[in-house]
Backbone as a chain_set.jsonl record, in Angstrom:
{"seq": "MTLFEREYPIPDAFKEVLGARQSAGAMLCIALVTALAAVFWSQVPRPEGVPFELARWVLAWLLMLDIAAGAVANFTPGTNAFYAQRPAWRWGFIAIHLHLLAIGWLLGSPLTPLLWVWAYTVITASLVNACYGRAWQPVLAGGLVCVGVLVITRLSLPPWQLSLALLFMIKVLYAFAVNHYPEREARTL", "coords": {"N": [[0.851, -1.183, 0.0], [0.639, 2.124, -0.953], [1.723, 5.434, 0.046], [-0.22, 7.195, -0.866], [-2.476, 5.617, -1.017], [-3.02, 4.744, 1.529], [-5.293, 4.947, 4.209], [-6.527, 7.479, 6.373], [-7.727, 8.448, 9.613], [-10.442, 10.704, 9.934], [-11.013, 13.806, 11.528], [-13.768, 14.365, 13.781], [-15.182, 16.776, 13.253], [-15.041, 17.08, 10.505], [-16.196, 14.897, 9.301], [-18.694, 14.814, 8.009], [-18.118, 15.897, 5.603], [-15.871, 14.563, 4.585], [-16.089, 11.906, 5.333], [-15.439, 9.012, 7.474], [-12.903, 7.98, 7.159], [-10.115, 8.701, 5.05], [-8.141, 8.665, 2.099], [-4.713, 9.65, 1.502], [-4.166, 10.252, -1.148], [-6.72, 10.87, -2.158], [-7.279, 13.145, -0.635], [-5.277, 14.849, -1.571], [-6.071, 15.116, -4.257], [-8.563, 16.391, -3.939], [-7.679, 18.809, -2.817], [-6.081, 19.822, -4.934], [-7.942, 20.179, -7.063], [-9.642, 22.041, -5.871], [-7.86, 24.177, -5.52], [-7.23, 24.748, -8.206], [-9.755, 25.55, -9.091], [-10.016, 27.856, -7.552], [-8.055, 29.447, -8.743], [-9.093, 29.629, -11.363], [-11.487, 30.939, -10.84], [-10.615, 33.349, -9.889], [-11.059, 35.843, -10.962], [-13.683, 36.488, -10.492], [-16.274, 38.774, -10.404], [-16.617, 41.337, -7.92], [-19.452, 42.182, -5.917], [-21.112, 45.237, -6.645], [-22.014, 48.266, -5.089], [-23.406, 47.087, -3.053], [-24.322, 46.534, 0.288], [-21.827, 45.654, 2.707], [-19.957, 44.61, 0.906], [-17.336, 43.317, 0.579], [-17.477, 41.269, 2.518], [-19.629, 39.778, 1.556], [-18.582, 38.915, -0.878], [-16.421, 37.331, -0.026], [-17.785, 35.324, 1.424], [-19.304, 34.216, -0.662], [-17.208, 33.234, -2.216], [-16.154, 31.262, -0.474], [-18.298, 29.463, -0.462], [-18.256, 28.765, -3.16], [-15.785, 27.468, -3.348], [-16.354, 25.338, -1.684], [-18.161, 23.951, -3.289], [-16.46, 23.158, -5.403], [-14.55, 21.562, -4.006], [-16.259, 19.626, -2.908], [-17.229, 18.42, -5.216], [-15.25, 16.656, -5.866], [-14.687, 15.331, -3.416], [-17.074, 13.969, -2.869], [-16.96, 11.806, -4.539], [-15.236, 10.058, -3.346], [-14.256, 7.003, -1.651], [-14.41, 7.196, 1.172], [-16.253, 9.315, 1.826], [-18.472, 8.376, 0.407], [-19.025, 5.901, 1.738], [-19.638, 6.86, 4.296], [-22.087, 8.278, 3.936], [-23.593, 6.269, 2.775], [-24.25, 4.681, 4.858], [-26.067, 6.223, 6.172], [-28.985, 6.889, 5.384], [-31.048, 8.884, 5.813], [-29.532, 11.162, 6.16], [-28.499, 11.502, 3.628], [-30.689, 12.492, 2.21], [-31.01, 14.893, 3.576], [-28.579, 16.156, 2.94], [-28.892, 16.652, 0.197], [-31.1, 18.378, 0.305], [-30.138, 20.657, 1.681], [-28.505, 21.96, -0.056], [-28.235, 24.825, -1.159], [-26.372, 26.377, -2.23], [-25.708, 27.416, -4.841], [-27.758, 29.26, -5.396], [-27.411, 30.966, -3.217], [-24.842, 31.969, -3.731], [-25.293, 33.359, -6.136], [-27.092, 35.335, -5.179], [-25.476, 36.593, -3.243], [-23.493, 37.726, -4.863], [-24.91, 39.383, -6.465], [-25.896, 38.473, -8.889], [-27.945, 37.611, -11.79], [-30.692, 35.661, -10.86], [-32.453, 33.842, -12.068], [-31.417, 31.943, -14.141], [-29.722, 30.467, -12.473], [-31.498, 29.476, -10.635], [-32.91, 27.675, -12.238], [-30.891, 25.765, -12.78], [-30.323, 24.915, -10.175], [-32.863, 23.854, -9.386], [-33.224, 21.773, -11.289], [-31.016, 20.172, -10.591], [-31.501, 19.464, -7.859], [-33.994, 18.175, -8.017], [-33.432, 16.031, -9.809], [-31.31, 14.79, -8.449], [-32.672, 13.933, -6.207], [-34.374, 12.047, -7.362], [-32.46, 10.167, -8.284], [-31.317, 9.479, -5.813], [-33.517, 8.243, -4.657], [-33.431, 5.865, -5.952], [-31.393, 4.507, -4.797], [-28.888, 2.085, -4.405], [-29.716, 0.445, -6.457], [-28.711, -1.371, -9.343], [-28.672, -0.009, -11.752], [-28.552, 2.627, -11.08], [-26.193, 4.387, -11.35], [-26.166, 4.705, -14.143], [-28.598, 5.952, -14.697], [-28.147, 8.37, -13.297], [-25.892, 9.28, -14.723], [-27.029, 9.692, -17.27], [-28.841, 11.74, -16.64], [-27.053, 13.737, -15.874], [-25.814, 14.189, -18.339], [-27.972, 15.249, -19.831], [-28.387, 17.512, -18.271], [-25.933, 18.886, -18.71], [-26.203, 19.49, -21.431], [-28.388, 21.249, -21.34], [-27.641, 23.24, -19.437], [-25.397, 24.428, -20.606], [-26.579, 25.96, -22.513], [-27.675, 28.091, -21.261], [-27.589, 31.577, -20.419], [-24.879, 32.273, -19.097], [-22.015, 33.673, -17.524], [-18.592, 32.572, -18.093], [-17.351, 31.743, -15.588], [-19.581, 31.272, -13.962], [-20.877, 29.333, -15.419], [-19.057, 27.167, -15.253], [-19.155, 26.815, -12.488], [-21.88, 26.152, -12.118], [-21.992, 23.721, -13.523], [-20.174, 22.156, -12.032], [-21.543, 22.157, -9.601], [-23.849, 20.687, -10.263], [-22.665, 18.214, -10.948], [-21.478, 17.6, -8.484], [-23.696, 17.286, -6.655], [-25.702, 15.761, -8.006], [-24.402, 13.571, -9.357], [-21.843, 12.849, -8.13], [-22.517, 12.766, -5.403], [-25.216, 11.629, -5.057], [-25.108, 9.067, -6.103], [-24.304, 5.707, -5.321], [-21.203, 4.858, -5.342], [-19.497, 2.837, -4.535], [-20.612, 0.131, -3.834], [-19.716, -2.398, -3.035], [-17.795, -1.842, -1.118], [-19.353, -0.67, 0.831], [-20.778, -2.874, 1.75], [-18.742, -4.225, 3.064], [-18.129, -2.496, 5.138], [-20.33, -2.237, 6.759]], "CA": [[0.0, 0.0, 0.0], [1.451, 3.335, -1.054], [1.352, 6.558, 0.897], [-1.447, 7.794, -1.388], [-3.597, 4.69, -0.825], [-3.269, 4.544, 2.949], [-6.394, 5.763, 4.72], [-6.293, 8.125, 7.658], [-8.977, 8.853, 10.258], [-10.838, 12.11, 9.762], [-11.58, 14.372, 12.766], [-15.231, 14.404, 13.817], [-15.708, 18.018, 12.674], [-15.003, 17.024, 9.042], [-16.722, 13.62, 8.816], [-19.814, 15.017, 7.093], [-17.554, 16.311, 4.326], [-14.859, 13.626, 4.095], [-16.295, 10.553, 5.812], [-14.692, 8.628, 8.669], [-11.517, 7.729, 6.758], [-9.841, 9.222, 3.71], [-6.767, 8.403, 1.671], [-3.896, 10.83, 1.21], [-4.353, 10.547, -2.569], [-8.005, 11.559, -2.314], [-7.145, 14.488, -0.056], [-4.465, 15.629, -2.509], [-6.906, 15.419, -5.424], [-9.534, 17.408, -3.502], [-6.947, 20.073, -2.664], [-5.661, 20.31, -6.25], [-9.108, 20.681, -7.803], [-10.088, 23.262, -5.199], [-6.884, 25.231, -5.853], [-7.438, 25.117, -9.619], [-11.0, 26.326, -9.155], [-9.718, 29.181, -7.002], [-7.327, 30.19, -9.786], [-10.03, 29.886, -12.455], [-12.503, 31.884, -10.392], [-9.985, 34.511, -9.248], [-11.563, 37.079, -11.553], [-15.118, 36.646, -10.234], [-16.487, 40.18, -10.029], [-17.19, 41.646, -6.617], [-20.714, 42.923, -6.049], [-20.956, 46.686, -6.531], [-23.146, 48.991, -4.518], [-24.127, 46.208, -2.136], [-23.75, 46.657, 1.626], [-20.916, 44.584, 3.113], [-19.461, 44.082, -0.364], [-16.228, 42.374, 0.741], [-17.957, 40.114, 3.278], [-20.464, 38.972, 0.647], [-17.701, 38.3, -1.86], [-15.674, 36.271, 0.669], [-18.726, 34.236, 1.7], [-19.585, 33.582, -1.951], [-15.997, 32.492, -2.564], [-16.093, 30.057, 0.364], [-19.316, 28.535, -0.984], [-17.779, 28.28, -4.454], [-14.725, 26.49, -3.094], [-17.026, 24.158, -1.149], [-18.693, 23.21, -4.436], [-15.334, 22.524, -6.095], [-14.01, 20.489, -3.159], [-17.269, 18.572, -2.791], [-17.363, 17.704, -6.49], [-14.278, 15.559, -5.815], [-14.832, 14.587, -2.156], [-18.239, 13.086, -2.9], [-16.614, 10.603, -5.291], [-14.276, 9.233, -2.616], [-14.826, 5.903, -0.869], [-14.705, 7.603, 2.546], [-17.515, 10.07, 1.869], [-19.513, 7.477, -0.073], [-19.368, 4.954, 2.81], [-20.246, 7.605, 5.401], [-23.49, 8.556, 3.625], [-24.284, 5.009, 2.474], [-24.72, 4.165, 6.14], [-26.976, 7.209, 6.755], [-29.951, 7.272, 4.334], [-31.735, 10.158, 6.091], [-28.558, 12.237, 5.965], [-28.38, 11.742, 2.18], [-31.784, 13.398, 1.845], [-30.684, 16.195, 4.15], [-27.483, 16.732, 2.159], [-29.47, 17.182, -1.047], [-32.005, 19.482, 0.638], [-29.464, 21.875, 2.158], [-27.612, 22.529, -1.07], [-28.725, 26.076, -1.734], [-25.143, 27.115, -2.515], [-25.742, 28.14, -6.116], [-28.65, 30.418, -5.233], [-26.777, 31.882, -2.267], [-23.73, 32.636, -4.427], [-25.9, 34.335, -7.038], [-27.618, 36.434, -4.389], [-24.352, 37.316, -2.623], [-22.735, 38.469, -5.868], [-25.812, 40.237, -7.231], [-26.081, 37.904, -10.237], [-29.32, 37.229, -12.118], [-30.977, 34.396, -10.193], [-33.3, 32.923, -12.824], [-30.719, 30.769, -14.673], [-29.204, 29.67, -11.363], [-32.662, 28.777, -10.08], [-33.163, 26.526, -13.119], [-29.836, 24.763, -12.535], [-30.543, 24.383, -8.835], [-34.076, 23.027, -9.381], [-32.92, 20.554, -12.041], [-30.068, 19.371, -9.819], [-32.125, 18.921, -6.652], [-35.04, 17.225, -8.415], [-32.843, 14.813, -10.374], [-30.553, 14.122, -7.381], [-33.674, 13.25, -5.38], [-34.784, 10.867, -8.127], [-31.339, 9.224, -8.228], [-31.206, 9.012, -4.433], [-34.633, 7.32, -4.423], [-33.036, 4.594, -6.578], [-30.143, 4.13, -4.148], [-28.646, 0.649, -4.294], [-30.087, -0.263, -7.697], [-27.547, -1.53, -10.227], [-28.746, 0.97, -12.851], [-28.525, 3.989, -10.539], [-25.177, 5.239, -11.985], [-26.537, 4.994, -15.534], [-29.64, 6.985, -14.606], [-27.491, 9.623, -12.923], [-25.063, 9.708, -15.852], [-27.922, 10.233, -18.295], [-29.368, 13.026, -16.168], [-25.953, 14.702, -15.956], [-25.654, 14.53, -19.761], [-29.068, 16.169, -20.179], [-28.09, 18.76, -17.572], [-24.85, 19.582, -19.417], [-26.764, 20.036, -22.672], [-29.272, 22.38, -21.028], [-26.925, 24.304, -18.716], [-24.506, 25.163, -21.52], [-27.403, 26.85, -23.343], [-28.096, 29.233, -20.451], [-26.73, 32.766, -20.546], [-24.056, 32.397, -17.893], [-20.597, 33.957, -17.784], [-17.811, 31.33, -17.955], [-17.146, 31.295, -14.212], [-20.844, 30.74, -13.453], [-21.134, 28.092, -16.143], [-18.245, 26.117, -14.626], [-19.691, 26.613, -11.143], [-23.157, 25.441, -12.245], [-21.714, 22.336, -13.92], [-19.596, 21.464, -10.871], [-22.627, 21.979, -8.626], [-24.673, 19.565, -10.71], [-21.873, 16.988, -10.809], [-21.301, 17.344, -7.051], [-24.905, 16.836, -5.97], [-26.441, 14.757, -8.768], [-23.67, 12.349, -9.677], [-20.83, 12.474, -7.141], [-23.122, 12.465, -4.107], [-26.438, 10.816, -5.022], [-24.83, 7.706, -6.576], [-23.475, 4.847, -4.482], [-20.109, 4.479, -6.237], [-18.725, 1.707, -4.015], [-21.519, -0.733, -3.051], [-18.968, -3.51, -2.447], [-17.14, -1.311, 0.084], [-20.41, -0.476, 1.817], [-21.084, -4.185, 2.318], [-17.638, -4.583, 3.954], [-18.032, -1.609, 6.296], [-21.533, -2.294, 7.602]], "C": [[0.895, 1.243, 0.0], [0.937, 4.403, -0.099], [0.008, 7.151, 0.451], [-2.669, 6.906, -1.191], [-3.968, 4.506, 0.643], [-4.37, 5.491, 3.422], [-6.082, 6.258, 6.125], [-7.627, 8.493, 8.282], [-9.205, 10.35, 10.093], [-11.409, 12.619, 11.087], [-13.105, 14.51, 12.661], [-15.82, 15.632, 13.125], [-15.792, 17.972, 11.15], [-15.614, 15.754, 8.461], [-17.885, 13.787, 7.844], [-19.338, 15.427, 5.702], [-16.672, 15.21, 3.738], [-15.072, 12.177, 4.519], [-15.424, 10.256, 7.017], [-13.21, 8.416, 8.376], [-11.332, 8.236, 5.335], [-8.381, 8.945, 3.362], [-6.037, 9.717, 1.395], [-4.058, 11.232, -0.257], [-5.648, 11.296, -2.825], [-7.919, 12.983, -1.78], [-6.332, 15.392, -0.982], [-5.281, 16.033, -3.727], [-7.939, 16.506, -5.091], [-8.853, 18.775, -3.414], [-6.542, 20.658, -4.013], [-6.834, 20.881, -7.053], [-9.612, 21.978, -7.188], [-9.149, 24.427, -5.514], [-7.039, 25.682, -7.301], [-8.71, 25.93, -9.794], [-10.774, 27.734, -8.632], [-8.985, 30.046, -8.022], [-8.294, 30.576, -10.908], [-11.04, 30.97, -12.078], [-11.904, 33.156, -9.773], [-10.498, 35.839, -9.793], [-13.07, 37.262, -11.388], [-15.358, 38.071, -9.762], [-17.087, 40.32, -8.631], [-18.5, 42.387, -6.827], [-20.483, 44.415, -5.837], [-22.22, 47.302, -5.952], [-23.98, 48.156, -3.57], [-23.496, 46.368, -0.755], [-22.884, 45.435, 1.967], [-20.346, 43.841, 1.91], [-18.374, 43.02, -0.182], [-16.673, 41.111, 1.478], [-18.796, 39.201, 2.391], [-19.594, 38.228, -0.363], [-16.925, 37.132, -1.239], [-16.584, 35.081, 0.955], [-19.072, 33.486, 0.411], [-18.407, 32.71, -2.385], [-15.882, 31.198, -1.777], [-17.105, 29.014, -0.106], [-18.891, 27.946, -2.327], [-16.705, 27.222, -4.269], [-15.288, 25.223, -2.476], [-17.602, 23.305, -2.279], [-17.567, 22.469, -5.156], [-14.775, 21.353, -5.292], [-14.986, 19.319, -3.067], [-17.473, 17.78, -4.066], [-16.374, 16.549, -6.562], [-14.516, 14.7, -4.579], [-15.991, 13.603, -2.196], [-18.025, 11.836, -3.743], [-15.763, 9.626, -4.479], [-14.967, 8.106, -1.846], [-15.203, 6.314, 0.554], [-16.026, 8.332, 2.675], [-18.675, 9.185, 1.447], [-19.977, 6.529, 1.043], [-20.085, 5.657, 3.961], [-21.736, 7.823, 5.139], [-24.27, 7.309, 3.235], [-24.893, 4.424, 3.742], [-25.764, 5.078, 6.802], [-27.988, 7.7, 5.711], [-30.654, 8.603, 4.581], [-30.803, 11.338, 5.86], [-28.376, 12.535, 4.477], [-29.464, 12.707, 1.729], [-31.513, 14.8, 2.363], [-29.599, 16.912, 3.37], [-28.021, 17.362, 0.876], [-30.296, 18.431, -0.739], [-31.282, 20.77, 1.021], [-28.604, 22.545, 1.09], [-28.254, 23.694, -1.829], [-27.558, 26.955, -2.189], [-25.242, 27.994, -3.768], [-26.605, 29.397, -6.024], [-28.035, 31.447, -4.281], [-25.633, 32.653, -2.926], [-24.268, 33.709, -5.373], [-26.408, 35.548, -6.296], [-26.485, 37.274, -3.804], [-23.603, 38.193, -3.622], [-23.619, 39.35, -6.751], [-26.017, 39.76, -8.664], [-27.555, 37.662, -10.52], [-29.6, 35.819, -11.579], [-31.75, 33.389, -11.045], [-32.534, 31.745, -13.419], [-30.156, 29.867, -13.568], [-30.321, 28.888, -10.682], [-33.006, 27.552, -10.921], [-32.15, 25.42, -12.879], [-30.059, 24.1, -11.177], [-31.745, 23.434, -8.811], [-33.832, 21.703, -10.116], [-32.037, 19.626, -11.211], [-30.735, 18.718, -8.621], [-33.201, 17.895, -7.002], [-34.425, 15.926, -8.93], [-31.992, 14.072, -9.338], [-31.504, 13.369, -6.45], [-34.159, 11.979, -6.065], [-33.699, 9.785, -8.067], [-31.192, 8.65, -6.824], [-32.331, 8.033, -4.092], [-34.347, 5.935, -5.01], [-31.76, 4.037, -5.971], [-30.036, 2.609, -4.024], [-29.032, -0.156, -5.519], [-28.877, -0.287, -8.626], [-27.519, -0.47, -11.325], [-28.701, 2.422, -12.377], [-27.443, 4.86, -11.184], [-25.509, 5.611, -13.43], [-27.616, 6.072, -15.575], [-29.01, 8.34, -14.295], [-26.632, 10.162, -14.056], [-25.896, 10.311, -16.967], [-28.469, 11.595, -17.904], [-28.29, 14.108, -16.162], [-25.756, 15.134, -17.403], [-26.732, 15.508, -20.214], [-28.803, 17.525, -19.528], [-26.992, 19.56, -18.253], [-25.389, 20.231, -20.69], [-27.602, 21.285, -22.402], [-28.483, 23.54, -20.407], [-26.02, 25.098, -19.656], [-25.272, 26.083, -22.459], [-27.891, 28.073, -22.568], [-27.115, 30.386, -20.64], [-25.975, 32.991, -19.246], [-22.637, 32.782, -18.287], [-19.783, 32.683, -17.514], [-17.616, 30.841, -16.52], [-18.424, 30.705, -13.631], [-21.203, 29.431, -14.151], [-20.343, 26.949, -15.511], [-18.753, 25.798, -13.221], [-20.987, 25.8, -11.194], [-22.929, 23.974, -12.614], [-21.104, 21.544, -12.762], [-20.646, 21.211, -9.792], [-23.476, 20.77, -8.999], [-23.918, 18.249, -10.543], [-21.744, 16.609, -9.335], [-22.532, 16.691, -6.44], [-25.569, 15.665, -6.695], [-25.662, 13.472, -8.978], [-22.674, 11.939, -8.597], [-21.472, 12.054, -5.825], [-24.252, 11.439, -4.179], [-26.227, 9.366, -5.458], [-23.974, 6.96, -5.558], [-22.384, 4.265, -5.38], [-19.372, 3.219, -5.799], [-19.624, 0.764, -3.21], [-20.779, -1.901, -2.403], [-18.251, -3.071, -1.169], [-18.16, -1.123, 1.198], [-20.721, -1.795, 2.508], [-19.996, -4.603, 3.315], [-17.648, -3.742, 5.229], [-19.242, -1.678, 7.21], [-21.474, -3.385, 8.627]], "O": [[1.783, 1.39, 0.84], [-0.142, 4.28, 0.481], [-0.803, 7.558, 1.283], [-3.795, 7.405, -1.199], [-5.104, 4.152, 0.961], [-4.38, 6.675, 3.083], [-5.47, 5.566, 6.939], [-8.571, 8.818, 7.563], [-8.266, 11.147, 10.112], [-12.213, 11.926, 11.71], [-13.646, 14.743, 11.58], [-16.86, 15.529, 12.475], [-16.541, 18.748, 10.557], [-15.559, 15.549, 7.248], [-18.044, 12.969, 6.938], [-20.087, 15.313, 4.732], [-16.718, 14.951, 2.536], [-14.312, 11.301, 4.107], [-14.745, 11.146, 7.529], [-12.362, 8.645, 9.239], [-12.256, 8.208, 4.523], [-7.504, 8.986, 4.224], [-6.649, 10.744, 1.1], [-4.085, 12.421, -0.574], [-5.68, 12.243, -3.61], [-8.427, 13.916, -2.401], [-6.662, 16.565, -1.156], [-5.192, 17.173, -4.182], [-8.153, 17.428, -5.878], [-9.394, 19.775, -3.885], [-6.649, 21.868, -4.215], [-6.716, 21.95, -7.652], [-9.969, 22.911, -7.907], [-9.608, 25.545, -5.748], [-6.982, 26.878, -7.586], [-8.736, 26.891, -10.563], [-11.282, 28.7, -9.202], [-9.264, 31.239, -8.148], [-8.306, 31.725, -11.35], [-11.398, 31.812, -12.901], [-12.636, 33.954, -9.188], [-10.372, 36.864, -9.123], [-13.67, 38.096, -12.065], [-14.712, 38.527, -8.818], [-17.94, 39.535, -8.218], [-18.649, 43.132, -7.796], [-19.736, 44.806, -4.94], [-23.338, 46.909, -6.285], [-25.138, 48.481, -3.31], [-22.271, 46.342, -0.63], [-23.19, 44.316, 1.553], [-20.265, 42.612, 1.897], [-18.488, 41.928, -0.74], [-16.287, 40.004, 1.101], [-18.679, 37.978, 2.474], [-19.837, 37.06, -0.666], [-16.79, 36.073, -1.853], [-16.181, 33.938, 0.743], [-19.126, 32.257, 0.403], [-18.592, 31.59, -2.861], [-15.553, 30.153, -2.338], [-16.802, 27.821, -0.144], [-19.136, 26.772, -2.6], [-16.71, 26.197, -4.951], [-14.759, 24.137, -2.714], [-17.536, 22.077, -2.228], [-17.704, 21.289, -5.48], [-14.552, 20.274, -5.84], [-14.582, 18.159, -3.141], [-17.844, 16.608, -4.021], [-16.632, 15.561, -7.249], [-14.544, 13.473, -4.675], [-15.903, 12.519, -1.62], [-18.823, 10.902, -3.672], [-15.59, 8.478, -4.888], [-16.122, 8.239, -1.44], [-16.203, 5.836, 1.089], [-16.835, 8.003, 3.543], [-19.745, 9.232, 2.053], [-21.177, 6.373, 1.267], [-21.029, 5.113, 4.533], [-22.56, 7.581, 6.02], [-25.495, 7.293, 3.352], [-25.926, 3.756, 3.698], [-26.286, 4.75, 7.867], [-27.857, 8.816, 5.207], [-30.839, 9.378, 3.643], [-31.241, 12.398, 5.412], [-28.127, 13.68, 4.099], [-29.199, 13.63, 0.96], [-31.76, 15.783, 1.664], [-29.673, 18.122, 3.157], [-27.642, 18.477, 0.518], [-30.196, 19.431, -1.451], [-31.764, 21.861, 0.716], [-28.035, 23.608, 1.337], [-28.734, 23.56, -2.955], [-27.74, 28.133, -2.496], [-24.896, 29.175, -3.737], [-26.226, 30.461, -6.514], [-28.13, 32.652, -4.514], [-25.479, 33.854, -2.7], [-23.759, 34.829, -5.406], [-26.183, 36.678, -6.729], [-26.518, 38.503, -3.859], [-23.133, 39.276, -3.273], [-23.127, 39.991, -7.679], [-26.284, 40.567, -9.555], [-28.343, 37.521, -9.585], [-28.824, 34.895, -11.822], [-31.704, 32.192, -10.763], [-32.964, 30.609, -13.22], [-30.122, 28.645, -13.717], [-30.109, 27.771, -10.209], [-33.354, 26.504, -10.376], [-32.524, 24.251, -12.784], [-29.991, 22.877, -11.051], [-31.652, 22.331, -8.274], [-34.194, 20.638, -9.616], [-32.291, 18.424, -11.142], [-30.548, 17.523, -8.393], [-33.303, 16.857, -6.348], [-34.848, 14.84, -8.534], [-31.957, 12.842, -9.349], [-31.172, 12.289, -5.962], [-34.333, 10.948, -5.414], [-34.0, 8.616, -7.824], [-30.964, 7.45, -6.67], [-32.121, 7.096, -3.321], [-34.959, 4.948, -4.603], [-31.112, 3.18, -6.572], [-30.975, 1.941, -3.593], [-28.7, -1.338, -5.603], [-28.11, 0.675, -8.68], [-26.443, -0.079, -11.777], [-28.801, 3.343, -13.188], [-27.743, 5.998, -11.544], [-25.172, 6.703, -13.887], [-27.554, 6.992, -16.391], [-29.308, 9.336, -14.954], [-26.637, 11.364, -14.325], [-25.517, 11.328, -17.548], [-28.551, 12.5, -18.735], [-28.586, 15.274, -16.418], [-25.551, 16.318, -17.67], [-26.438, 16.484, -20.904], [-28.976, 18.565, -20.163], [-27.098, 20.781, -18.368], [-25.07, 21.382, -20.991], [-27.531, 22.26, -23.15], [-28.647, 24.691, -20.814], [-25.894, 26.314, -19.511], [-24.662, 26.91, -23.137], [-28.461, 28.992, -23.157], [-25.951, 30.176, -20.982], [-26.38, 33.793, -18.405], [-22.109, 32.275, -19.277], [-20.241, 31.807, -16.781], [-17.708, 29.64, -16.264], [-18.361, 29.732, -12.88], [-21.769, 28.528, -13.535], [-20.897, 25.879, -15.259], [-18.775, 24.636, -12.817], [-21.171, 24.87, -10.409], [-23.594, 23.087, -12.08], [-21.475, 20.392, -12.535], [-20.634, 20.165, -9.144], [-23.783, 19.932, -8.151], [-24.481, 17.272, -10.047], [-21.883, 15.439, -8.976], [-22.425, 15.657, -5.779], [-25.956, 14.683, -6.061], [-26.211, 12.386, -8.795], [-22.666, 10.778, -8.187], [-21.026, 11.094, -5.196], [-24.239, 10.467, -3.423], [-27.085, 8.521, -5.205], [-23.03, 7.521, -5.001], [-22.619, 3.291, -6.095], [-18.689, 2.593, -6.611], [-19.413, 0.611, -2.007], [-21.172, -2.352, -1.327], [-18.121, -3.862, -0.235], [-17.871, -1.383, 2.366], [-20.906, -1.828, 3.725], [-20.296, -5.265, 4.308], [-17.224, -4.214, 6.284], [-19.172, -1.209, 8.346], [-22.413, -3.552, 9.405]]}, "num_chains": 1, "name": "protein.A"}
């Protein structure tokens, strides 16, 4: 077992994000994608004429980085196993994901296209989650992601919002709602 494959215990405060155990390789991948997203989104415009402009921009940035990190973290065996053992928490995770709408509001962006992306993502993630454990669940989710990509790329979004919307959909609909490691779940229960 290499250094990157070895799993390490995760502190209780981060278990809802990373699961109970996580490999060094997974943590490195999460960090790299989050850093690349930060570079890509470094030119996100600050809201103008809005009270607490800097605070809103920083909060929006933190939510954006959470989306980028979660788009990778939700694919990991550690996070997958953690939520596989907690069906009610999976529903809660989907329900609380208002990030896209909050970011739009914080940055003063038009909310209608973001509302469409959010609604599509939450509805389809709920459908996929309702099929949890079925062998065809990943195919259903993959098909819904493909439809989402086709639709989202037709919306009038600036490049940074387009990438954010696509990562949001991947994070919630495919990375999170699909049980990627059912054989691991059987071993850990």
